[in-house]
PDB file of C-alpha atoms in Angstrom:
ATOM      1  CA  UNK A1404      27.161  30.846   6.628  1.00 55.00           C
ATOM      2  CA  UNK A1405      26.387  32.696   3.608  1.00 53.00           C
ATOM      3  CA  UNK A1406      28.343  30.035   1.188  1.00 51.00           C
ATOM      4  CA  UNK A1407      26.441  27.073   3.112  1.00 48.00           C
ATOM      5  CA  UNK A1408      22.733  29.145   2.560  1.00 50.00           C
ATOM      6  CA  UNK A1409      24.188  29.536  -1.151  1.00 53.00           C
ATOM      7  CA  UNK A1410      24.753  25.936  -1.853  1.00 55.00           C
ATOM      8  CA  UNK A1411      21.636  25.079   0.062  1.00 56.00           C
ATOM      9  CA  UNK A1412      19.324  27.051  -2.413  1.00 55.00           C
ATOM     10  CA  UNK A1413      20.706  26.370  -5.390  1.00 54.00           C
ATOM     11  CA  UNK A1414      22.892  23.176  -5.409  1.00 80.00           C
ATOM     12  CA  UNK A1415      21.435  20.794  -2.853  1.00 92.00           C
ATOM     13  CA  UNK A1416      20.679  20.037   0.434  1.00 92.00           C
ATOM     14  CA  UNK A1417      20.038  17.162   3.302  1.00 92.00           C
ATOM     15  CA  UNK A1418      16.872  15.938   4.286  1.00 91.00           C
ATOM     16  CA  UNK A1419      15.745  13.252   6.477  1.00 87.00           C
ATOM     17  CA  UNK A1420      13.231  10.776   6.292  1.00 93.00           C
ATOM     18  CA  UNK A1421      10.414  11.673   8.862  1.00 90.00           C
ATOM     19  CA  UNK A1422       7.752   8.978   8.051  1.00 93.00           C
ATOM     20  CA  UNK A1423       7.000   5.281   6.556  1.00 96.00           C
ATOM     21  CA  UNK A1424       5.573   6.670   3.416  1.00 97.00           C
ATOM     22  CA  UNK A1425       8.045   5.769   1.415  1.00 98.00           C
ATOM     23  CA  UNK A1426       8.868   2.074   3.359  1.00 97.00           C
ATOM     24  CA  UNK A1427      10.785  -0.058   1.938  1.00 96.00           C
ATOM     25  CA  UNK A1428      13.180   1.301  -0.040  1.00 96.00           C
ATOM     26  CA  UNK A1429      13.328   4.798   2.465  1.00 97.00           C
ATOM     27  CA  UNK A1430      13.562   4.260   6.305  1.00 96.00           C
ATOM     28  CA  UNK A1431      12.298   6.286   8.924  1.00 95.00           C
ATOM     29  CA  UNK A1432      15.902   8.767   9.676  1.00 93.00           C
ATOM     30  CA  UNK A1433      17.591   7.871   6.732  1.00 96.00           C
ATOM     31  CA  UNK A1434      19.439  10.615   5.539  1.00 96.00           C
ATOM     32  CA  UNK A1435      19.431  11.830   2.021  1.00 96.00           C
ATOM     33  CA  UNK A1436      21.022  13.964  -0.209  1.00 96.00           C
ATOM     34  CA  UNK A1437      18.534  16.223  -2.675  1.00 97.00           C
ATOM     35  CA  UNK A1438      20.429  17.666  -5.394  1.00 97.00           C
ATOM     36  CA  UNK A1439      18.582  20.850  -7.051  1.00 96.00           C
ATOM     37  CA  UNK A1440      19.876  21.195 -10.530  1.00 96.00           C
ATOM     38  CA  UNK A1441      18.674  18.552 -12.465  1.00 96.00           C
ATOM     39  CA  UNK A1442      14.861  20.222 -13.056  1.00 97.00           C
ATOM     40  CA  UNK A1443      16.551  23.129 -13.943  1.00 94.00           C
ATOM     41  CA  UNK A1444      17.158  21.614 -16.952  1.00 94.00           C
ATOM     42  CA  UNK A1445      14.236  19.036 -17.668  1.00 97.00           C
ATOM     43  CA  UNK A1446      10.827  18.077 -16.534  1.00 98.00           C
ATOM     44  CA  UNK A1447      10.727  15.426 -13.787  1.00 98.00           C
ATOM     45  CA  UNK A1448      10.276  12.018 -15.133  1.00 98.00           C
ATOM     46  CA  UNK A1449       8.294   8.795 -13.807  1.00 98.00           C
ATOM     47  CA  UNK A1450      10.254   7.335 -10.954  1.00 98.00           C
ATOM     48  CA  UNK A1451      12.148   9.911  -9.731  1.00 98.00           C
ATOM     49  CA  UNK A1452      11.670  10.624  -5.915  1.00 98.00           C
ATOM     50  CA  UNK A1453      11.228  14.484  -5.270  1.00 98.00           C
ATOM     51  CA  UNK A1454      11.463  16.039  -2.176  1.00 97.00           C
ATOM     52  CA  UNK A1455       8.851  19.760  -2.611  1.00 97.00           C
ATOM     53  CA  UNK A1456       7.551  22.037   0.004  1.00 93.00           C
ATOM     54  CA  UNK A1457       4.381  21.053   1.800  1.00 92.00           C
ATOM     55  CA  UNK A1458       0.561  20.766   0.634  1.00 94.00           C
ATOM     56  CA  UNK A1459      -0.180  23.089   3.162  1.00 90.00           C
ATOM     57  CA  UNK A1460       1.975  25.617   1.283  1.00 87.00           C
ATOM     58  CA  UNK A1461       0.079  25.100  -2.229  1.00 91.00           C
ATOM     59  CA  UNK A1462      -3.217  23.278  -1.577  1.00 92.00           C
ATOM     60  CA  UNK A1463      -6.148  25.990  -2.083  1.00 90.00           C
ATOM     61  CA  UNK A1464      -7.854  24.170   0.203  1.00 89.00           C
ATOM     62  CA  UNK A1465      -4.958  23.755   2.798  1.00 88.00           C
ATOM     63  CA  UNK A1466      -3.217  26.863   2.541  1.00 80.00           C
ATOM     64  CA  UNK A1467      -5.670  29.180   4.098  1.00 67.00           C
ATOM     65  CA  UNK A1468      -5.526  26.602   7.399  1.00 66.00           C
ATOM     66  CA  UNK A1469      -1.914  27.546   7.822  1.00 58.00           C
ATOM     67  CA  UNK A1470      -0.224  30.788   6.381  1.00 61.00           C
ATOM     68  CA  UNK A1471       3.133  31.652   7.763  1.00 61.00           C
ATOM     69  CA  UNK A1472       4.559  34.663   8.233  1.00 59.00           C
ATOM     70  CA  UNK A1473       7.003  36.224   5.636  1.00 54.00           C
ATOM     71  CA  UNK A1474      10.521  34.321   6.489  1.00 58.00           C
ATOM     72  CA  UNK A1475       9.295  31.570   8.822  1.00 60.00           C
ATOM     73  CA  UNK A1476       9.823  28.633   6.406  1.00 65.00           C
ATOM     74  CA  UNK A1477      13.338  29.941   5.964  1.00 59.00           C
ATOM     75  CA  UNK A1478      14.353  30.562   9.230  1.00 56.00           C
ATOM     76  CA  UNK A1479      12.572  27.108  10.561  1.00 52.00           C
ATOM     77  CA  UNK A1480      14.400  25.174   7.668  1.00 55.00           C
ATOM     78  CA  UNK A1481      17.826  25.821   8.951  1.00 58.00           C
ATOM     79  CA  UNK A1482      19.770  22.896  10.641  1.00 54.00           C
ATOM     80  CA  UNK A1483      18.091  22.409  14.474  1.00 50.00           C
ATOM     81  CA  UNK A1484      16.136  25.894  14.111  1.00 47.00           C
ATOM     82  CA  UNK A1485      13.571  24.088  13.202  1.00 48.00           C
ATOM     83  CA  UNK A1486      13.402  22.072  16.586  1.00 47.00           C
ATOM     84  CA  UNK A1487      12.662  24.916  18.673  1.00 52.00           C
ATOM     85  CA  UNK A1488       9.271  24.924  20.357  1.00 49.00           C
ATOM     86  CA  UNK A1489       6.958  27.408  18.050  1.00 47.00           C
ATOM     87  CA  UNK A1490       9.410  28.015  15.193  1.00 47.00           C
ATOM     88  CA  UNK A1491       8.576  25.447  13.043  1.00 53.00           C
ATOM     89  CA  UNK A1492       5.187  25.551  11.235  1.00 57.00           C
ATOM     90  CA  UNK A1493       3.074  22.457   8.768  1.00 60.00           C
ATOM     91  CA  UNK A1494       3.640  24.511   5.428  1.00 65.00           C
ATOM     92  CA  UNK A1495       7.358  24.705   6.406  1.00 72.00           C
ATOM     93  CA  UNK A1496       7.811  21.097   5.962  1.00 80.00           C
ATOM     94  CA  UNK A1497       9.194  19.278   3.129  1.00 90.00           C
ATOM     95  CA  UNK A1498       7.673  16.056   1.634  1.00 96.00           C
ATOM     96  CA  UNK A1499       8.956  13.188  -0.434  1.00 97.00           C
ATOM     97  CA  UNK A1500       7.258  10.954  -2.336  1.00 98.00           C
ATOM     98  CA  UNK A1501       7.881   9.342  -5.849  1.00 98.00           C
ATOM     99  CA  UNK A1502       6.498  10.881  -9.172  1.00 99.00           C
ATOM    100  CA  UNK A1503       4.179   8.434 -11.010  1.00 99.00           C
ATOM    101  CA  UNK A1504       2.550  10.569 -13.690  1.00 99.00           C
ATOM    102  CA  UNK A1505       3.698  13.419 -15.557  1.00 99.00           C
ATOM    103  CA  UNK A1506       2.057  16.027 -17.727  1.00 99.00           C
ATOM    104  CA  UNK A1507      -0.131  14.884 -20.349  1.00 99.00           C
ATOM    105  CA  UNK A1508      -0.322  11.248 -18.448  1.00 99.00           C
ATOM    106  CA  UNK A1509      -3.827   9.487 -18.279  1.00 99.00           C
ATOM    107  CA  UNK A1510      -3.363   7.580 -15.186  1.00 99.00           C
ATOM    108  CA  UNK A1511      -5.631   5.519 -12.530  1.00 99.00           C
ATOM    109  CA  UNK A1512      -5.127   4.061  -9.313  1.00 98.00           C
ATOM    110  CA  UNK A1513      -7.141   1.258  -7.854  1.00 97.00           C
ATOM    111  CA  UNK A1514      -8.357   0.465  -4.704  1.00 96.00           C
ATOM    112  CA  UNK A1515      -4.828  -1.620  -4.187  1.00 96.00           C
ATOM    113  CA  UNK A1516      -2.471   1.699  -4.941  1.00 98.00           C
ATOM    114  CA  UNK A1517      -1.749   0.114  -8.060  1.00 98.00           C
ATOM    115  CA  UNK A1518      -1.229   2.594 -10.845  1.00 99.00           C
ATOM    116  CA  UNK A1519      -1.843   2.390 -14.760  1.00 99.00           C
ATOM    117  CA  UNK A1520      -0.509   5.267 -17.243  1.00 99.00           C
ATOM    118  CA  UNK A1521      -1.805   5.688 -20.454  1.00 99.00           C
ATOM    119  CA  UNK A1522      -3.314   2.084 -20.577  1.00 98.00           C
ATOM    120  CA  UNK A1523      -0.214   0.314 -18.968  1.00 98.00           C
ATOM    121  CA  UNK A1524       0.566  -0.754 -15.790  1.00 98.00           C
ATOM    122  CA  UNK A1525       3.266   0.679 -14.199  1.00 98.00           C
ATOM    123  CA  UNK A1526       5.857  -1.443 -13.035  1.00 97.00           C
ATOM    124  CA  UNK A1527       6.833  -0.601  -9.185  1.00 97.00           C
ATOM    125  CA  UNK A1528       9.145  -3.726  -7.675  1.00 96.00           C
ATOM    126  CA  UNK A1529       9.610  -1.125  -4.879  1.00 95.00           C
ATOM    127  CA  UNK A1530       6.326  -0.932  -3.774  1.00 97.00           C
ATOM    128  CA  UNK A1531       5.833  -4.266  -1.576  1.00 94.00           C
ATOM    129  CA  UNK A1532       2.858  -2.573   0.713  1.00 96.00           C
ATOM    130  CA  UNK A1533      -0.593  -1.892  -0.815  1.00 97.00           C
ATOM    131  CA  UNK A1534      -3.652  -1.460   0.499  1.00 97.00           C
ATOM    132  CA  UNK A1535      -5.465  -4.354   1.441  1.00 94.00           C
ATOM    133  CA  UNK A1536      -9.193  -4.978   0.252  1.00 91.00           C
ATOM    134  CA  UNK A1537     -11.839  -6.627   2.138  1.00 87.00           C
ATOM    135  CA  UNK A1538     -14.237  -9.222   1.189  1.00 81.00           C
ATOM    136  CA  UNK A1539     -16.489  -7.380  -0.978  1.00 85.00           C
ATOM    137  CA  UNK A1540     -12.799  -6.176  -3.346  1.00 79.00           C
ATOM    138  CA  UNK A1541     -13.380  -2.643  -1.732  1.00 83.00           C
ATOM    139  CA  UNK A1542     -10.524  -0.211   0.599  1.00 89.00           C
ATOM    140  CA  UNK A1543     -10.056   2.546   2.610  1.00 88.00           C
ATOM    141  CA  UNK A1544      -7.192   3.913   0.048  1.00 96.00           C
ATOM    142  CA  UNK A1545      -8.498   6.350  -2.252  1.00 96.00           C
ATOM    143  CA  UNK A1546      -9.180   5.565  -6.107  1.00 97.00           C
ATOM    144  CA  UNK A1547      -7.905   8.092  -8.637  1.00 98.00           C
ATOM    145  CA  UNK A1548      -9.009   8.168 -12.263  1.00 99.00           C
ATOM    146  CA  UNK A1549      -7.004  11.411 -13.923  1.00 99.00           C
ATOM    147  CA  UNK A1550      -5.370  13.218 -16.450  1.00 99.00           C
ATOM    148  CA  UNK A1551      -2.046  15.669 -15.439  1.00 99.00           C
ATOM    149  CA  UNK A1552      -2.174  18.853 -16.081  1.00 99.00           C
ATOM    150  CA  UNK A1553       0.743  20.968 -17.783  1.00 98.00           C
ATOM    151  CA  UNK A1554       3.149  21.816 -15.248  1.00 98.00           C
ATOM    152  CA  UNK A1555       2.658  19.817 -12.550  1.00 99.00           C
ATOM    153  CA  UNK A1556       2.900  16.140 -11.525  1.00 99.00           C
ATOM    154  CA  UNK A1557       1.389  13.200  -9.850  1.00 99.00           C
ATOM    155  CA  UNK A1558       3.340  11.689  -6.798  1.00 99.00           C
ATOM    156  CA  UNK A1559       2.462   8.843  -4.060  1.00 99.00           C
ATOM    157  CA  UNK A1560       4.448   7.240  -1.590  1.00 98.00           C
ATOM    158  CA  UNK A1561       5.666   3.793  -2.078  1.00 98.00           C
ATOM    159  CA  UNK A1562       4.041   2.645   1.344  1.00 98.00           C
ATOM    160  CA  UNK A1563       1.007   2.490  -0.670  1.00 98.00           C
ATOM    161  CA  UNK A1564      -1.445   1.702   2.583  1.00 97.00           C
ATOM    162  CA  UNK A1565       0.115   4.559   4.885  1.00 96.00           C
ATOM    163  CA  UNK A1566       0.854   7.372   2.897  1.00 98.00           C
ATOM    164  CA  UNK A1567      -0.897  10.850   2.606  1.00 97.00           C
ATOM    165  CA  UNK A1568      -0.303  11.795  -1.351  1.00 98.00           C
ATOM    166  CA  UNK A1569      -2.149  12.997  -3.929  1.00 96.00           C
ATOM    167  CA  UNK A1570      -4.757  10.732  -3.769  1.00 98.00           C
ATOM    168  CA  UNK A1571      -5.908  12.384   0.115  1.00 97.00           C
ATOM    169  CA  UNK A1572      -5.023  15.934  -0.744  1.00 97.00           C
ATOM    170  CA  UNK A1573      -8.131  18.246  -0.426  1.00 95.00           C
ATOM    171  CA  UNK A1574      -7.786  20.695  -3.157  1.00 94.00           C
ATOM    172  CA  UNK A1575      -6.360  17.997  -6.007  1.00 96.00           C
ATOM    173  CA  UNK A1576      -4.543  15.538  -6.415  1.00 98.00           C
ATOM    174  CA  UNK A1577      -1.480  17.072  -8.349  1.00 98.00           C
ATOM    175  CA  UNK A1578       1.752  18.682  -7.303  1.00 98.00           C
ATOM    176  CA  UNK A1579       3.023  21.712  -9.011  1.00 98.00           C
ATOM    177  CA  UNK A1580       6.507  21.107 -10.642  1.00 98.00           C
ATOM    178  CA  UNK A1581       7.589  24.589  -9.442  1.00 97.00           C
ATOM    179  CA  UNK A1582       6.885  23.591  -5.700  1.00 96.00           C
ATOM    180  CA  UNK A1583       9.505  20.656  -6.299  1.00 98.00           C
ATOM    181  CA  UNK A1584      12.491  21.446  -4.215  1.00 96.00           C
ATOM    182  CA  UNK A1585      14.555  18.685  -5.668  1.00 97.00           C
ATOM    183  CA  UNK A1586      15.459  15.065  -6.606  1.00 98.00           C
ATOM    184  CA  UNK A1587      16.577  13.104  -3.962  1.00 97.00           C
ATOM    185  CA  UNK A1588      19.789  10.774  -5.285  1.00 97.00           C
ATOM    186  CA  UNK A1589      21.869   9.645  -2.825  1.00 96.00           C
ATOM    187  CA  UNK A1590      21.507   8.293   0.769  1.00 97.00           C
ATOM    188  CA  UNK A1591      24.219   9.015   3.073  1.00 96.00           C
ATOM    189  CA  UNK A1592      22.928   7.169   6.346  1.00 94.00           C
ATOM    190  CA  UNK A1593      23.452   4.893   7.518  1.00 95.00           C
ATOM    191  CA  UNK A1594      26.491   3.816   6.415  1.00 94.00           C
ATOM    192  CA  UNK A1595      25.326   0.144   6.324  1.00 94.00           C
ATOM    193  CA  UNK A1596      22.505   1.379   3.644  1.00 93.00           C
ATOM    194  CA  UNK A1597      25.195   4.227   1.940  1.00 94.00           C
ATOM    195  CA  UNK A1598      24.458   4.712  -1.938  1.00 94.00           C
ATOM    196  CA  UNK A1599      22.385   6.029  -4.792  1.00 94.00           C
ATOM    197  CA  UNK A1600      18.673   5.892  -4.947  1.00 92.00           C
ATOM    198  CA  UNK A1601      18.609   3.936  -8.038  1.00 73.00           C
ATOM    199  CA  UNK A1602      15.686   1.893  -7.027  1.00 58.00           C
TER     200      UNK A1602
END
């Protein structure tokens, strides 16, 4: 137990896909693998899908909804634990989503979910669903017009239309870098869909 909590906490770890946030390219139960080393090392960089604790953990205006007790998130994140009626608690869970800005970045996002850094569009071919605009070129999904601050990030989902990212979150839009669990790299189910996340 105590080498499988080891390599849980500081190599990586499995996670599953709970949501269509990130549809296509991620499917509701895949399972991935989120390897923890790599931001040891570097900054995240554009593109790369991160898997980091929940808004309700760091969100000012979240956090003081739902405060845990000391231990809870670590005892509810252990394989099945979690399950159990009453352990489990909203700023235990873990989120993924795809980084599209990084420190520094100027970026906006229009009423589509399109995004432009620094004056260029960002190319997504893994983003097939945005959010649809109605006659008058207006839609329910959230506009963002921002610079990123030192240290922390800007990710959405790739479902573009059904995704609760920064553009929804209450107290800001960006996600600290140290509340980044790790990068997600490899999925290992199904079998049929086995491989790297190079997408």
């Amino acid at each position: 137990m105590a080498l499988y909590l080891g390599i849980r906490h500081y190599l990586a770890e499995a996670r599953f896909i709970p949501s269509g946030s990130m549809l296509p390219g991620l499917q509701i139960q895949d399972r991935l693998l989120v390897e923890k080393l790599t931001y040891r090392g570097r900054k995240p960089r554009r593109g790369e899908i991160v898997v980091f604790n929940s808004p309700y953990a760091f969100d000012p205006a979240l956090r003081s909804m739902t405060s845990p007790p000391p231990f809870q998130c670590a005892i509810a994140n252990l394989p099945l634990v979690g399950l159990i009626p009453g352990v489990g608690n909203s700023a235990c869970d873990a989120y993924i989503k795809r980084v599209v800005a990084v420190a520094g970045d100027q970026v906006v996002v229009n009423p589509r979910g399109e995004v432009r850094v620094n004056d260029v569009d960002l190319d997504e071919p893994y983003v097939t669903n945005y959010c649809n605009l109605d006659k008058r070129g207006m839609s329910l999904c959230r506009t963002l017009n921002v610079t990123v601050p030192e240290g922390q990030v800007l990710v959405l989902g790739d479902n573009r239309s059904n995704s609760w990212d920064g553009r929804y979150w209450p107290g800001g839009p960006f996600l600290p870098e140290d509340q980044i669990i790790g990068r997600a790299v490899w999925r290992f189910w199904p079998f049929n869909r086995l491989g790297t996340l190079g997408f």
